[in-house]
Amino acid sequence: MPSLKALLLALFIIAVVVDQSFVEANFPKSMYINWGAHHSSFAGNGEDLQLVLDQTSGSAVKSKRSFLFGSIEMLIKLVPGNSAGTVTAYYVTSTGDKHDEIDFEFLGNVSGQPYIVHTNIYTQGNGSREQQFYLWFDPTADFHNYTIHWNPTEVVWYIDNLPIRVFRNYEKDGIAFPNKQGMRVHASLWNADNWATRGGLVKIDWNSSPFIARFCRFRARACKWDGPVSINQCATKSPANWWTSPSFSQLSSSQMGQLNWVRQNFMIYDYCKDTKRLNGQIPPECLKQQF
């Protein structure tokens, strides 16, 4: 039989792990409205969030805490009908000119046309790493899971547990990676008709407003950022830091099959292949093994 001391130690370790890697899903406890307060509302005992856009304003929320490594997930139901010119954004970012950022942006379109999922990653203030996909389902009919997972080895974007994109850590080769700055979680709904739909050719039809995006089940199973000390603490390989497990260092063979299915059938833009835009200068990470 284990001793009382051993049991107490085990309970303490479990408590530390839970405290370190999970943030309560209740929206008012974990996030606050930082733009368009009269256009945002919490419901369902704090489990649900509604963002609204009309001609007067959009709206946004962000997390009270910053994180470094782990999984950030949200269930989202996008703006239905004619959503051209609107953008629903869901991302993590630090602050400042040298900020890190990992993006999901959903570009609205005219009724009957598919949504475009716009993904990007900034490291040390440098972005322009866009990849875009059509969705293989109607994202306005029901909630779907969108997850950002990142650890010291890679960043992976998931939709309903299917990986759609990977950005690996090649810092040893001089390619910056988001591993030294805490990032807060953001969600917003805003007017982007100067670029979002067909490069800005299709403008918002305000007769269709108000536009509403719905969010629920926010989960942050992630390492809480407590300043520079977290750079090493969150990257240390330990049972508490589950994201450092070897199983999360690279996609499995089945995940690779899922990734290839999405990219072969639904990918519509890849910055690595846009040689005209890049003046023939291929970004160094594009020449590395990406998956």
Coordinates of C-alpha atoms in Angstrom, one line a residue:
M1 CA 0.0 0.0 0.0
P2 CA 1.4 3.5 -0.8
S3 CA 2.2 5.6 2.2
L4 CA 0.2 8.7 3.1
K5 CA 3.2 10.9 2.2
A6 CA 3.3 9.3 -1.3
L7 CA -0.4 9.9 -1.8
L8 CA -0.2 13.5 -0.8
L9 CA 2.8 14.0 -3.1
A10 CA 0.9 12.5 -6.0
L11 CA -2.1 14.7 -5.3
F12 CA 0.1 17.7 -5.2
I13 CA 1.7 16.9 -8.6
I14 CA -1.7 16.4 -10.1
A15 CA -2.9 19.7 -8.8
V16 CA 0.2 21.4 -10.2
V17 CA -0.3 19.8 -13.6
V18 CA -4.0 20.8 -13.8
D19 CA -3.2 24.4 -12.7
Q20 CA -0.4 24.7 -15.2
S21 CA -2.1 23.3 -18.3
F22 CA -5.8 24.1 -18.1
V23 CA -7.8 27.3 -18.1
E24 CA -11.5 27.4 -17.1
A25 CA -13.7 27.5 -20.2
N26 CA -16.1 30.1 -18.8
F27 CA -15.8 33.1 -21.1
P28 CA -16.2 35.9 -18.5
K29 CA -13.6 34.2 -16.2
S30 CA -11.0 33.7 -18.9
M31 CA -11.6 36.5 -21.4
Y32 CA -12.8 40.1 -21.5
I33 CA -14.4 42.4 -24.1
N34 CA -11.7 44.8 -25.4
W35 CA -13.6 46.3 -28.3
G36 CA -17.3 46.9 -29.1
A37 CA -18.7 46.1 -25.7
H38 CA -22.2 47.0 -26.9
H39 CA -21.7 44.5 -29.7
S40 CA -20.6 41.5 -27.6
S41 CA -22.4 39.3 -25.1
F42 CA -21.8 36.3 -23.0
A43 CA -24.6 33.7 -22.5
G44 CA -25.2 30.2 -21.4
N45 CA -23.7 30.7 -18.0
G46 CA -20.6 32.1 -19.6
E47 CA -20.0 29.2 -21.9
D48 CA -21.1 31.1 -25.0
L49 CA -19.9 34.2 -26.7
Q50 CA -21.6 36.3 -29.4
L51 CA -19.7 38.9 -31.5
V52 CA -21.6 41.4 -33.7
L53 CA -20.7 43.7 -36.6
D54 CA -22.8 46.5 -38.0
Q55 CA -22.2 49.9 -39.5
T56 CA -21.3 51.4 -36.2
S57 CA -18.7 48.9 -34.9
G58 CA -17.3 45.4 -34.8
S59 CA -16.4 43.6 -31.6
A60 CA -13.6 41.6 -30.0
V61 CA -12.5 39.7 -26.9
K62 CA -9.1 38.6 -25.6
S63 CA -7.9 36.3 -22.9
K64 CA -6.9 37.6 -19.4
R65 CA -3.8 35.5 -19.4
S66 CA -0.9 34.9 -21.9
F67 CA 0.3 31.4 -22.8
L68 CA 3.4 29.7 -24.2
F69 CA 2.9 26.3 -25.7
G70 CA 0.0 23.9 -25.5
S71 CA -3.4 23.7 -27.3
I72 CA -5.9 26.6 -27.7
E73 CA -9.3 25.5 -29.0
M74 CA -12.6 27.1 -29.7
L75 CA -15.9 26.0 -31.2
I76 CA -17.1 28.6 -33.8
K77 CA -20.2 29.1 -35.9
L78 CA -19.4 31.6 -38.6
V79 CA -21.6 34.5 -40.0
P80 CA -24.3 33.0 -42.2
G81 CA -25.7 34.3 -45.5
N82 CA -24.1 37.1 -47.4
S83 CA -21.0 37.6 -45.2
A84 CA -18.8 39.2 -48.0
G85 CA -16.3 41.7 -46.6
T86 CA -16.5 40.4 -43.0
V87 CA -13.7 38.7 -41.2
T88 CA -14.1 36.5 -38.2
A89 CA -10.6 36.2 -36.6
Y90 CA -9.3 33.7 -33.9
Y91 CA -5.7 33.9 -33.1
V92 CA -2.9 34.1 -30.4
T93 CA -0.5 37.0 -30.4
S94 CA 2.1 38.8 -28.2
T95 CA 2.6 42.6 -28.4
G96 CA 5.1 45.0 -29.9
D97 CA 6.9 45.4 -33.2
K98 CA 8.7 42.1 -32.7
H99 CA 5.5 40.2 -31.9
D100 CA 4.7 36.5 -32.5
E101 CA 1.3 35.5 -33.8
I102 CA -0.6 32.4 -35.0
D103 CA -3.8 33.1 -37.0
F104 CA -7.1 31.7 -38.1
E105 CA -9.1 34.2 -40.2
F106 CA -12.3 33.3 -41.9
L107 CA -13.0 35.5 -44.9
G108 CA -16.7 35.9 -45.6
N109 CA -18.2 35.6 -49.1
V110 CA -21.5 36.1 -51.0
S111 CA -24.2 33.6 -50.2
G112 CA -23.6 30.2 -51.7
Q113 CA -19.9 30.7 -52.1
P114 CA -17.4 28.9 -49.8
Y115 CA -15.7 30.5 -46.8
I116 CA -11.9 30.9 -47.1
V117 CA -9.8 30.0 -44.1
H118 CA -6.8 32.3 -44.1
T119 CA -3.9 31.1 -41.9
N120 CA -0.7 33.0 -41.1
I121 CA 2.2 33.0 -38.6
Y122 CA 4.4 35.9 -37.5
T123 CA 7.7 35.5 -35.8
Q124 CA 9.6 38.5 -34.4
G125 CA 7.2 40.8 -36.2
N126 CA 7.6 39.1 -39.6
G127 CA 4.6 37.6 -41.3
S128 CA 3.6 37.1 -44.9
R129 CA 3.4 33.4 -44.5
E130 CA -0.2 33.0 -45.6
Q131 CA -1.8 29.7 -46.6
Q132 CA -5.5 29.6 -47.5
F133 CA -8.1 26.8 -47.7
Y134 CA -11.7 26.3 -48.7
L135 CA -13.7 24.5 -46.0
W136 CA -15.2 21.0 -46.8
F137 CA -18.4 21.8 -44.8
D138 CA -20.8 24.6 -44.1
P139 CA -19.2 26.5 -41.2
T140 CA -22.3 28.6 -40.6
A141 CA -24.7 25.6 -40.1
D142 CA -23.1 24.3 -36.9
F143 CA -20.1 24.8 -34.5
H144 CA -16.8 23.3 -35.6
N145 CA -13.6 23.0 -33.6
Y146 CA -10.6 25.2 -34.5
T147 CA -7.4 24.4 -32.6
I148 CA -4.0 26.0 -32.5
H149 CA -1.4 23.7 -31.1
W150 CA 2.2 24.7 -30.6
N151 CA 5.2 23.3 -28.7
P152 CA 9.0 23.8 -28.9
T153 CA 9.0 21.6 -32.1
E154 CA 6.2 22.8 -34.3
V155 CA 2.9 24.7 -34.7
V156 CA -0.1 22.8 -36.0
W157 CA -3.4 24.3 -37.1
Y158 CA -6.4 21.8 -36.7
I159 CA -10.0 21.9 -37.9
D160 CA -12.2 19.3 -36.3
N161 CA -9.0 17.5 -35.2
L162 CA -7.7 17.3 -38.8
P163 CA -4.3 19.0 -39.3
I164 CA -4.3 21.5 -42.1
R165 CA -0.9 23.2 -41.7
V166 CA 2.4 22.8 -39.9
F167 CA 5.2 25.3 -39.2
R168 CA 8.3 23.5 -37.8
N169 CA 11.1 24.9 -35.6
Y170 CA 14.2 25.6 -37.6
E171 CA 15.6 28.2 -35.2
K172 CA 19.0 26.4 -35.4
D173 CA 19.1 27.4 -39.1
G174 CA 18.4 31.1 -38.4
I175 CA 14.6 30.9 -38.9
A176 CA 12.7 32.5 -36.1
F177 CA 10.1 30.4 -34.1
P178 CA 7.4 31.6 -31.6
N179 CA 9.0 30.3 -28.4
K180 CA 10.0 33.2 -26.3
Q181 CA 6.9 35.4 -26.0
G182 CA 3.7 34.8 -24.1
M183 CA 0.6 35.2 -26.4
R184 CA -3.0 36.1 -25.5
V185 CA -6.0 34.5 -27.2
H186 CA -8.1 36.9 -29.3
A187 CA -11.4 36.6 -31.2
S188 CA -13.0 39.3 -33.3
L189 CA -15.5 40.2 -36.0
W190 CA -14.7 43.2 -38.1
N191 CA -15.1 45.0 -41.4
A192 CA -12.3 44.0 -43.9
D193 CA -14.1 44.7 -47.2
N194 CA -11.0 46.6 -48.4
W195 CA -9.2 43.2 -48.9
A196 CA -11.1 40.2 -47.6
T197 CA -13.5 39.1 -50.4
R198 CA -11.9 38.8 -53.9
G199 CA -9.1 41.2 -52.9
G200 CA -11.6 43.9 -51.8
L201 CA -13.7 43.8 -55.0
V202 CA -16.9 42.7 -53.1
K203 CA -18.0 45.1 -50.4
I204 CA -20.2 44.5 -47.3
D205 CA -23.9 44.6 -47.9
W206 CA -25.0 46.4 -44.8
N207 CA -28.6 45.5 -45.6
S208 CA -27.6 42.0 -44.3
S209 CA -26.4 43.4 -41.0
P210 CA -26.1 42.8 -38.1
F211 CA -23.6 40.1 -38.8
I212 CA -23.2 37.6 -35.9
A213 CA -20.4 35.1 -35.2
R214 CA -20.9 32.6 -32.3
F215 CA -18.2 31.0 -30.1
C216 CA -18.4 28.4 -27.4
R217 CA -16.2 25.9 -25.4
F218 CA -13.0 27.9 -25.2
R219 CA -10.3 25.6 -23.9
A220 CA -6.7 26.7 -23.1
R221 CA -4.7 23.5 -22.2
A222 CA -1.6 25.5 -22.2
C223 CA 1.4 26.7 -20.2
K224 CA 0.6 30.0 -18.3
W225 CA 3.1 32.8 -19.2
D226 CA 4.7 34.3 -16.1
G227 CA 7.4 36.3 -17.8
P228 CA 10.9 35.3 -19.1
V229 CA 11.1 32.5 -16.6
S230 CA 8.4 30.7 -18.5
I231 CA 10.7 30.4 -21.6
N232 CA 12.5 27.5 -20.0
Q233 CA 9.7 26.3 -17.7
C234 CA 7.2 25.8 -20.5
A235 CA 9.7 24.1 -22.8
T236 CA 11.1 21.7 -20.2
K237 CA 10.3 18.1 -21.0
S238 CA 8.2 16.8 -18.1
P239 CA 4.9 15.0 -17.5
A240 CA 3.3 18.3 -16.6
N241 CA 4.4 19.8 -19.9
W242 CA 2.4 17.2 -21.9
W243 CA 3.0 19.1 -25.2
T244 CA 6.7 18.3 -25.0
S245 CA 6.0 14.5 -25.3
P246 CA 7.6 12.9 -28.3
S247 CA 4.2 12.0 -29.7
F248 CA 3.6 15.8 -30.3
S249 CA 6.9 16.4 -32.0
Q250 CA 5.7 15.3 -35.4
L251 CA 2.4 14.3 -37.0
S252 CA 1.6 10.5 -37.0
S253 CA 1.3 8.6 -40.3
S254 CA -2.5 8.8 -40.1
Q255 CA -2.4 12.6 -39.4
M256 CA -0.1 13.0 -42.4
G257 CA -2.7 11.3 -44.5
Q258 CA -5.3 13.7 -43.2
L259 CA -3.1 16.7 -43.8
N260 CA -2.4 15.6 -47.4
W261 CA -6.1 15.1 -48.0
V262 CA -6.9 18.6 -46.9
R263 CA -4.0 20.2 -48.8
Q264 CA -4.6 18.3 -52.0
N265 CA -8.3 19.0 -52.1
F266 CA -8.9 22.3 -50.4
M267 CA -5.7 24.4 -50.4
I268 CA -6.0 27.4 -52.7
Y269 CA -2.9 29.5 -51.7
D270 CA 0.5 28.8 -50.4
Y271 CA 3.1 31.6 -49.9
C272 CA 5.9 29.1 -50.5
K273 CA 4.7 28.7 -54.1
D274 CA 4.1 32.4 -54.9
T275 CA 7.4 33.1 -56.6
K276 CA 5.9 36.2 -58.4
R277 CA 5.0 37.9 -55.1
L278 CA 8.3 36.9 -53.5
N279 CA 10.3 38.1 -56.6
G280 CA 11.8 34.6 -56.9
Q281 CA 13.1 34.6 -53.3
I282 CA 11.8 31.4 -51.6
P283 CA 11.5 31.8 -47.8
P284 CA 14.1 29.6 -46.2
E285 CA 11.5 27.5 -44.2
C286 CA 9.9 26.5 -47.5
L287 CA 13.1 24.7 -48.5
K288 CA 13.0 22.6 -45.3
Q289 CA 10.9 19.5 -44.5
Q290 CA 7.7 21.1 -43.4
F291 CA 5.8 18.1 -41.9

